[in-house]
Amino acid sequence: MLSLARRAGQALATALLASLVVWALLPFAPGDPAARYLEARHVTAPTAEQLAQARADLGLDRSPPEQYARWLGGVVRGDLGESARSGVPVSRVITERVPATLRLTVATVLLALVVSVPLALAGAAFPGRRPDAVGRAVALLGAALPSFVVGLLLIEFVVVRWGVGSVVSTGGWSQVWFPALALALYPIARWSRLLRAGLLEALRSDHVTVATARGASRARVLLVHALPNAAVPSITVLAMTIGFLLGGVAIVENVFSWPGLGREIVLAVTARDLPVVQGFALVMAVVWVAVSLLADVVTALVDPRLRTGSRG
């Protein structure tokens, strides 16, 4: 419990540090932030009055500590500023894209789990045999092919040549599976081999040997005795993958025209919409910290030795 409390304190400190770094994107970025802000609003030759007003709108007419305190206070209230392109609140810009990104994340994780867990179980049950060789081949393929390449191949051979699905996506469940498949291949490769290694190690442990000696079936030994212990190291990797996906996978989302966070951040960067970039970076930093903390909590629940930081 003390270990988790300490980890929560570290997570809070990390989030505050991340907020400081994200805030510094605006006032300390190269060039004049006010000029970039106006440029995003298609004001190419701003007057001195327009620049002064833009600096006031962005809070740049205050000292850096005042700017940060004012900005952080707004963040706590849910105010991330306004988009330089549209004048729409940044929080609204982000929340409108969240459902599509959540759908893509859920679909990707489900696909990866449905494939990687059976591959790992088969590889651990038959090491060095054909099921294990299939798992190795899938892992090699997943590690070798970038997600955007898989996405382009799916579009070329499945959508264009076979006429299945559509290149243009509205973000619905019916259109999520192609981008999810493109994103799931690498997690399948990583999770299956990591879980297989954990299963093989767990199968050599004393309590599994005792269970086998008592006549437990091979399936029961794998699923009941070995799998829970083998899953502990995979929880952190799973959490990292979820955090990565929630951040929006920009290239794959653009390949499939998926209206998620990744596509939005590309548009914001292209338009030099710094308030949106700033808000997006902050949200993603908080998501990473929260997912990491959640992984620690789940790991502690699965392995009670971690609740007090003891491994012995």
Tab-separated table of C-alpha atoms in Angstrom:
chain	number	residue	atom	x	y	z
A	1	MET	CA	0.000	0.000	0.000
A	2	LEU	CA	2.813	2.378	0.849
A	3	SER	CA	4.444	1.539	-2.461
A	4	LEU	CA	1.270	2.421	-4.374
A	5	ALA	CA	0.853	5.662	-2.411
A	6	ARG	CA	4.429	6.596	-3.241
A	7	ARG	CA	3.819	5.746	-6.898
A	8	ALA	CA	0.696	7.937	-6.933
A	9	GLY	CA	2.743	10.825	-5.552
A	10	GLN	CA	5.360	10.276	-8.228
A	11	ALA	CA	2.630	10.217	-10.882
A	12	LEU	CA	1.269	13.557	-9.658
A	13	ALA	CA	4.750	15.091	-9.692
A	14	THR	CA	5.326	13.724	-13.199
A	15	ALA	CA	2.034	15.207	-14.402
A	16	LEU	CA	2.954	18.624	-12.988
A	17	LEU	CA	6.388	18.485	-14.616
A	18	ALA	CA	4.771	17.476	-17.904
A	19	SER	CA	2.380	20.422	-17.629
A	20	LEU	CA	5.337	22.776	-17.198
A	21	VAL	CA	7.059	21.374	-20.285
A	22	VAL	CA	3.851	21.535	-22.330
A	23	TRP	CA	3.148	25.105	-21.234
A	24	ALA	CA	6.653	26.111	-22.351
A	25	LEU	CA	5.759	25.028	-25.906
A	26	LEU	CA	3.945	28.316	-26.446
A	27	PRO	CA	5.981	31.174	-24.925
A	28	PHE	CA	9.405	29.627	-25.524
A	29	ALA	CA	8.881	28.171	-28.990
A	30	PRO	CA	11.073	29.647	-31.765
A	31	GLY	CA	9.656	32.777	-33.351
A	32	ASP	CA	6.841	35.009	-32.174
A	33	PRO	CA	3.942	32.949	-30.727
A	34	ALA	CA	1.528	35.818	-31.365
A	35	ALA	CA	2.526	35.971	-35.042
A	36	ARG	CA	2.111	32.190	-35.408
A	37	TYR	CA	-1.262	32.416	-33.663
A	38	LEU	CA	-2.441	35.051	-36.132
A	39	GLU	CA	-0.950	33.150	-39.064
A	40	ALA	CA	-3.077	30.134	-38.128
A	41	ARG	CA	-6.038	32.501	-38.391
A	42	HIS	CA	-4.881	33.504	-41.892
A	43	VAL	CA	-3.562	36.920	-40.812
A	44	THR	CA	-0.333	37.003	-42.817
A	45	ALA	CA	0.615	40.655	-42.248
A	46	PRO	CA	-0.540	41.519	-38.722
A	47	THR	CA	-0.447	45.071	-37.456
A	48	ALA	CA	1.147	46.070	-34.173
A	49	GLU	CA	-2.313	46.337	-32.604
A	50	GLN	CA	-3.234	42.818	-33.751
A	51	LEU	CA	0.016	41.419	-32.361
A	52	ALA	CA	-0.547	43.167	-29.037
A	53	GLN	CA	-4.093	41.815	-28.824
A	54	ALA	CA	-2.896	38.307	-29.695
A	55	ARG	CA	-0.254	38.464	-26.961
A	56	ALA	CA	-2.923	39.550	-24.489
A	57	ASP	CA	-5.247	36.743	-25.616
A	58	LEU	CA	-2.442	34.211	-25.133
A	59	GLY	CA	-1.368	35.729	-21.821
A	60	LEU	CA	2.066	36.571	-23.165
A	61	ASP	CA	1.923	40.098	-21.730
A	62	ARG	CA	2.481	38.680	-18.214
A	63	SER	CA	5.593	37.336	-16.501
A	64	PRO	CA	6.381	33.615	-17.106
A	65	PRO	CA	5.321	32.528	-13.569
A	66	GLU	CA	2.033	34.409	-13.974
A	67	GLN	CA	1.526	32.889	-17.410
A	68	TYR	CA	2.060	29.362	-16.113
A	69	ALA	CA	-0.159	29.854	-13.042
A	70	ARG	CA	-2.927	31.340	-15.190
A	71	TRP	CA	-2.646	28.571	-17.764
A	72	LEU	CA	-2.552	25.790	-15.148
A	73	GLY	CA	-5.569	27.290	-13.411
A	74	GLY	CA	-7.440	27.161	-16.699
A	75	VAL	CA	-6.377	23.557	-17.249
A	76	VAL	CA	-7.730	22.563	-13.828
A	77	ARG	CA	-11.057	24.126	-14.812
A	78	GLY	CA	-11.002	22.303	-18.160
A	79	ASP	CA	-10.055	25.403	-20.149
A	80	LEU	CA	-7.259	24.564	-22.593
A	81	GLY	CA	-7.642	27.737	-24.617
A	82	GLU	CA	-9.060	28.211	-28.107
A	83	SER	CA	-8.004	26.808	-31.443
A	84	ALA	CA	-6.095	29.373	-33.467
A	85	ARG	CA	-7.731	28.050	-36.638
A	86	SER	CA	-11.391	28.024	-35.674
A	87	GLY	CA	-11.751	29.765	-32.332
A	88	VAL	CA	-13.377	26.592	-30.959
A	89	PRO	CA	-12.306	25.621	-27.412
A	90	VAL	CA	-9.395	23.178	-27.510
A	91	SER	CA	-11.160	20.915	-25.020
A	92	ARG	CA	-14.029	20.592	-27.493
A	93	VAL	CA	-11.670	19.902	-30.394
A	94	ILE	CA	-10.102	17.062	-28.403
A	95	THR	CA	-13.287	15.575	-26.948
A	96	GLU	CA	-14.898	15.436	-30.392
A	97	ARG	CA	-12.046	13.171	-31.527
A	98	VAL	CA	-11.896	10.997	-28.406
A	99	PRO	CA	-14.759	8.568	-29.286
A	100	ALA	CA	-13.133	7.543	-32.580
A	101	THR	CA	-9.758	7.047	-30.890
A	102	LEU	CA	-11.358	5.021	-28.073
A	103	ARG	CA	-13.088	2.763	-30.596
A	104	LEU	CA	-9.831	2.219	-32.448
A	105	THR	CA	-7.973	1.505	-29.193
A	106	VAL	CA	-10.561	-1.000	-27.949
A	107	ALA	CA	-10.706	-2.798	-31.298
A	108	THR	CA	-6.906	-2.970	-31.567
A	109	VAL	CA	-6.451	-4.307	-28.027
A	110	LEU	CA	-9.217	-6.893	-28.492
A	111	LEU	CA	-7.714	-8.126	-31.758
A	112	ALA	CA	-4.245	-8.291	-30.238
A	113	LEU	CA	-5.424	-10.201	-27.154
A	114	VAL	CA	-7.589	-12.635	-29.110
A	115	VAL	CA	-4.616	-13.605	-31.287
A	116	SER	CA	-1.593	-13.198	-28.986
A	117	VAL	CA	-2.863	-15.153	-25.957
A	118	PRO	CA	-3.670	-18.357	-27.924
A	119	LEU	CA	-0.354	-18.045	-29.779
A	120	ALA	CA	1.512	-17.753	-26.475
A	121	LEU	CA	-0.366	-20.680	-24.911
A	122	ALA	CA	0.268	-22.863	-27.962
A	123	GLY	CA	3.939	-21.913	-28.048
A	124	ALA	CA	4.381	-22.696	-24.352
A	125	ALA	CA	2.442	-25.962	-24.587
A	126	PHE	CA	4.407	-27.167	-27.619
A	127	PRO	CA	7.826	-25.453	-27.500
A	128	GLY	CA	9.917	-26.032	-30.588
A	129	ARG	CA	7.046	-27.654	-32.467
A	130	ARG	CA	4.754	-26.438	-35.233
A	131	PRO	CA	2.450	-24.209	-33.097
A	132	ASP	CA	5.531	-22.516	-31.668
A	133	ALA	CA	6.948	-22.041	-35.162
A	134	VAL	CA	3.714	-20.355	-36.249
A	135	GLY	CA	3.994	-18.005	-33.279
A	136	ARG	CA	7.578	-17.160	-34.191
A	137	ALA	CA	6.591	-16.464	-37.803
A	138	VAL	CA	3.772	-14.139	-36.723
A	139	ALA	CA	6.127	-12.369	-34.311
A	140	LEU	CA	8.727	-11.906	-37.037
A	141	LEU	CA	6.111	-10.551	-39.439
A	142	GLY	CA	4.705	-8.177	-36.836
A	143	ALA	CA	8.127	-6.849	-35.919
A	144	ALA	CA	9.200	-6.409	-39.551
A	145	LEU	CA	6.154	-4.626	-40.982
A	146	PRO	CA	5.364	-1.082	-39.796
A	147	SER	CA	1.695	-0.449	-39.069
A	148	PHE	CA	1.286	2.096	-41.858
A	149	VAL	CA	2.691	-0.402	-44.386
A	150	VAL	CA	0.155	-2.986	-43.240
A	151	GLY	CA	-2.513	-0.312	-43.594
A	152	LEU	CA	-1.462	0.540	-47.145
A	153	LEU	CA	-1.427	-3.167	-48.073
A	154	LEU	CA	-4.923	-3.623	-46.647
A	155	ILE	CA	-6.197	-0.651	-48.637
A	156	GLU	CA	-4.536	-1.800	-51.861
A	157	PHE	CA	-5.481	-5.479	-51.797
A	158	VAL	CA	-8.658	-5.615	-49.714
A	159	VAL	CA	-10.378	-2.264	-50.222
A	160	VAL	CA	-9.279	-1.328	-53.758
A	161	ARG	CA	-8.887	-4.720	-55.462
A	162	TRP	CA	-11.538	-6.735	-53.623
A	163	GLY	CA	-13.931	-3.871	-52.982
A	164	VAL	CA	-14.333	-4.684	-49.285
A	165	GLY	CA	-14.809	-1.680	-46.991
A	166	SER	CA	-14.053	1.955	-47.740
A	167	VAL	CA	-11.002	4.200	-47.788
A	168	VAL	CA	-12.942	7.116	-46.274
A	169	SER	CA	-13.931	6.529	-42.663
A	170	THR	CA	-16.483	8.212	-40.413
A	171	GLY	CA	-15.090	6.633	-37.240
A	172	GLY	CA	-17.841	4.039	-36.713
A	173	TRP	CA	-17.491	0.482	-35.439
A	174	SER	CA	-18.174	-0.983	-38.879
A	175	GLN	CA	-15.061	0.745	-40.251
A	176	VAL	CA	-12.706	0.256	-37.322
A	177	TRP	CA	-11.370	-3.211	-38.074
A	178	PHE	CA	-8.981	-2.460	-40.941
A	179	PRO	CA	-7.039	0.246	-39.057
A	180	ALA	CA	-7.258	-1.894	-35.912
A	181	LEU	CA	-5.759	-4.851	-37.773
A	182	ALA	CA	-2.950	-2.654	-39.091
A	183	LEU	CA	-2.181	-1.476	-35.551
A	184	ALA	CA	-2.643	-4.864	-33.867
A	185	LEU	CA	0.054	-6.776	-35.735
A	186	TYR	CA	2.984	-5.389	-33.732
A	187	PRO	CA	1.301	-5.825	-30.309
A	188	ILE	CA	0.422	-9.383	-31.318
A	189	ALA	CA	4.084	-10.061	-32.054
A	190	ARG	CA	5.327	-8.472	-28.842
A	191	TRP	CA	2.671	-9.749	-26.443
A	192	SER	CA	2.695	-13.325	-27.734
A	193	ARG	CA	6.455	-13.759	-27.339
A	194	LEU	CA	6.567	-11.993	-23.982
A	195	LEU	CA	3.693	-14.069	-22.614
A	196	ARG	CA	5.173	-17.275	-24.040
A	197	ALA	CA	8.473	-16.587	-22.254
A	198	GLY	CA	6.589	-15.915	-19.021
A	199	LEU	CA	4.588	-19.120	-19.382
A	200	LEU	CA	7.692	-21.225	-19.942
A	201	GLU	CA	9.283	-19.697	-16.846
A	202	ALA	CA	6.110	-20.247	-14.800
A	203	LEU	CA	5.913	-23.874	-15.931
A	204	ARG	CA	9.310	-24.456	-14.305
A	205	SER	CA	8.199	-23.025	-10.944
A	206	ASP	CA	7.667	-25.170	-7.847
A	207	HIS	CA	3.925	-24.642	-7.492
A	208	VAL	CA	3.333	-25.730	-11.093
A	209	THR	CA	5.463	-28.821	-10.496
A	210	VAL	CA	3.349	-29.629	-7.435
A	211	ALA	CA	0.113	-29.107	-9.376
A	212	THR	CA	1.354	-31.400	-12.135
A	213	ALA	CA	2.351	-34.044	-9.578
A	214	ARG	CA	-1.155	-33.911	-8.112
A	215	GLY	CA	-2.601	-34.866	-11.469
A	216	ALA	CA	-3.743	-31.498	-12.844
A	217	SER	CA	-4.356	-31.574	-16.585
A	218	ARG	CA	-2.013	-29.772	-18.946
A	219	ALA	CA	-4.716	-27.248	-19.828
A	220	ARG	CA	-5.452	-26.530	-16.147
A	221	VAL	CA	-1.763	-26.129	-15.386
A	222	LEU	CA	-1.384	-23.614	-18.224
A	223	LEU	CA	-4.560	-21.607	-17.663
A	224	VAL	CA	-4.943	-21.704	-13.867
A	225	HIS	CA	-1.431	-22.042	-12.478
A	226	ALA	CA	0.962	-20.648	-15.110
A	227	LEU	CA	-1.005	-17.932	-16.936
A	228	PRO	CA	-1.738	-15.600	-13.953
A	229	ASN	CA	1.950	-15.489	-12.978
A	230	ALA	CA	3.119	-15.158	-16.575
A	231	ALA	CA	0.714	-12.264	-17.192
A	232	VAL	CA	2.296	-9.984	-14.559
A	233	PRO	CA	5.210	-8.740	-16.738
A	234	SER	CA	2.807	-8.272	-19.654
A	235	ILE	CA	0.551	-5.833	-17.795
A	236	THR	CA	3.007	-2.949	-18.084
A	237	VAL	CA	3.565	-3.646	-21.786
A	238	LEU	CA	-0.201	-3.781	-22.324
A	239	ALA	CA	-0.613	-0.460	-20.521
A	240	MET	CA	2.140	1.148	-22.611
A	241	THR	CA	0.412	-0.034	-25.782
A	242	ILE	CA	-2.945	1.347	-24.639
A	243	GLY	CA	-1.337	4.686	-23.804
A	244	PHE	CA	0.314	4.730	-27.217
A	245	LEU	CA	-2.996	4.013	-28.954
A	246	LEU	CA	-4.941	6.553	-26.907
A	247	GLY	CA	-2.418	9.141	-28.027
A	248	GLY	CA	-3.688	8.670	-31.531
A	249	VAL	CA	-1.598	6.851	-34.096
A	250	ALA	CA	-1.136	9.662	-36.554
A	251	ILE	CA	0.152	7.834	-39.644
A	252	VAL	CA	-2.357	4.975	-39.552
A	253	GLU	CA	-5.238	7.340	-38.814
A	254	ASN	CA	-4.240	9.439	-41.822
A	255	VAL	CA	-3.850	6.372	-44.045
A	256	PHE	CA	-7.431	5.323	-43.267
A	257	SER	CA	-8.793	8.891	-42.878
A	258	TRP	CA	-9.768	7.886	-39.350
A	259	PRO	CA	-11.163	10.950	-37.505
A	260	GLY	CA	-9.241	10.438	-34.272
A	261	LEU	CA	-6.753	12.351	-32.175
A	262	GLY	CA	-3.791	11.372	-34.332
A	263	ARG	CA	-5.340	12.842	-37.458
A	264	GLU	CA	-6.306	16.009	-35.589
A	265	ILE	CA	-2.792	16.597	-34.259
A	266	VAL	CA	-1.374	16.305	-37.783
A	267	LEU	CA	-3.846	18.946	-38.961
A	268	ALA	CA	-2.977	21.176	-35.994
A	269	VAL	CA	0.770	20.902	-36.563
A	270	THR	CA	0.352	21.577	-40.281
A	271	ALA	CA	-1.712	24.689	-39.541
A	272	ARG	CA	0.644	25.781	-36.723
A	273	ASP	CA	-2.295	25.725	-34.334
A	274	LEU	CA	-0.192	25.831	-31.159
A	275	PRO	CA	-3.064	25.915	-28.626
A	276	VAL	CA	-4.398	22.616	-30.010
A	277	VAL	CA	-0.900	21.105	-30.109
A	278	GLN	CA	-0.339	22.288	-26.549
A	279	GLY	CA	-3.660	20.908	-25.306
A	280	PHE	CA	-3.141	17.617	-27.100
A	281	ALA	CA	0.359	17.201	-25.653
A	282	LEU	CA	-0.925	17.852	-22.133
A	283	VAL	CA	-3.811	15.409	-22.442
A	284	MET	CA	-1.507	12.722	-23.783
A	285	ALA	CA	1.005	13.265	-20.988
A	286	VAL	CA	-1.753	12.899	-18.396
A	287	VAL	CA	-3.071	9.785	-20.159
A	288	TRP	CA	0.385	8.206	-20.117
A	289	VAL	CA	0.812	8.950	-16.406
A	290	ALA	CA	-2.681	7.658	-15.588
A	291	VAL	CA	-2.277	4.466	-17.617
A	292	SER	CA	1.122	3.806	-16.043
A	293	LEU	CA	-0.329	4.280	-12.551
A	294	LEU	CA	-3.262	2.009	-13.380
A	295	ALA	CA	-0.829	-0.655	-14.588
A	296	ASP	CA	1.009	-0.447	-11.257
A	297	VAL	CA	-2.276	-0.864	-9.363
A	298	VAL	CA	-3.365	-3.860	-11.445
A	299	THR	CA	0.077	-5.446	-11.137
A	300	ALA	CA	-0.053	-5.021	-7.361
A	301	LEU	CA	-3.484	-6.662	-7.262
A	302	VAL	CA	-2.242	-9.599	-9.320
A	303	ASP	CA	1.057	-9.894	-7.409
A	304	PRO	CA	0.472	-8.992	-3.717
A	305	ARG	CA	4.232	-8.836	-3.090
A	306	LEU	CA	4.315	-5.527	-4.982
A	307	ARG	CA	1.850	-3.788	-2.663
A	308	THR	CA	4.611	-3.123	-0.170
A	309	GLY	CA	7.448	-3.100	-2.692
A	310	SER	CA	8.656	-6.526	-1.540
A	311	ARG	CA	9.775	-9.198	-3.928
A	312	GLY	CA	11.117	-11.584	-1.368
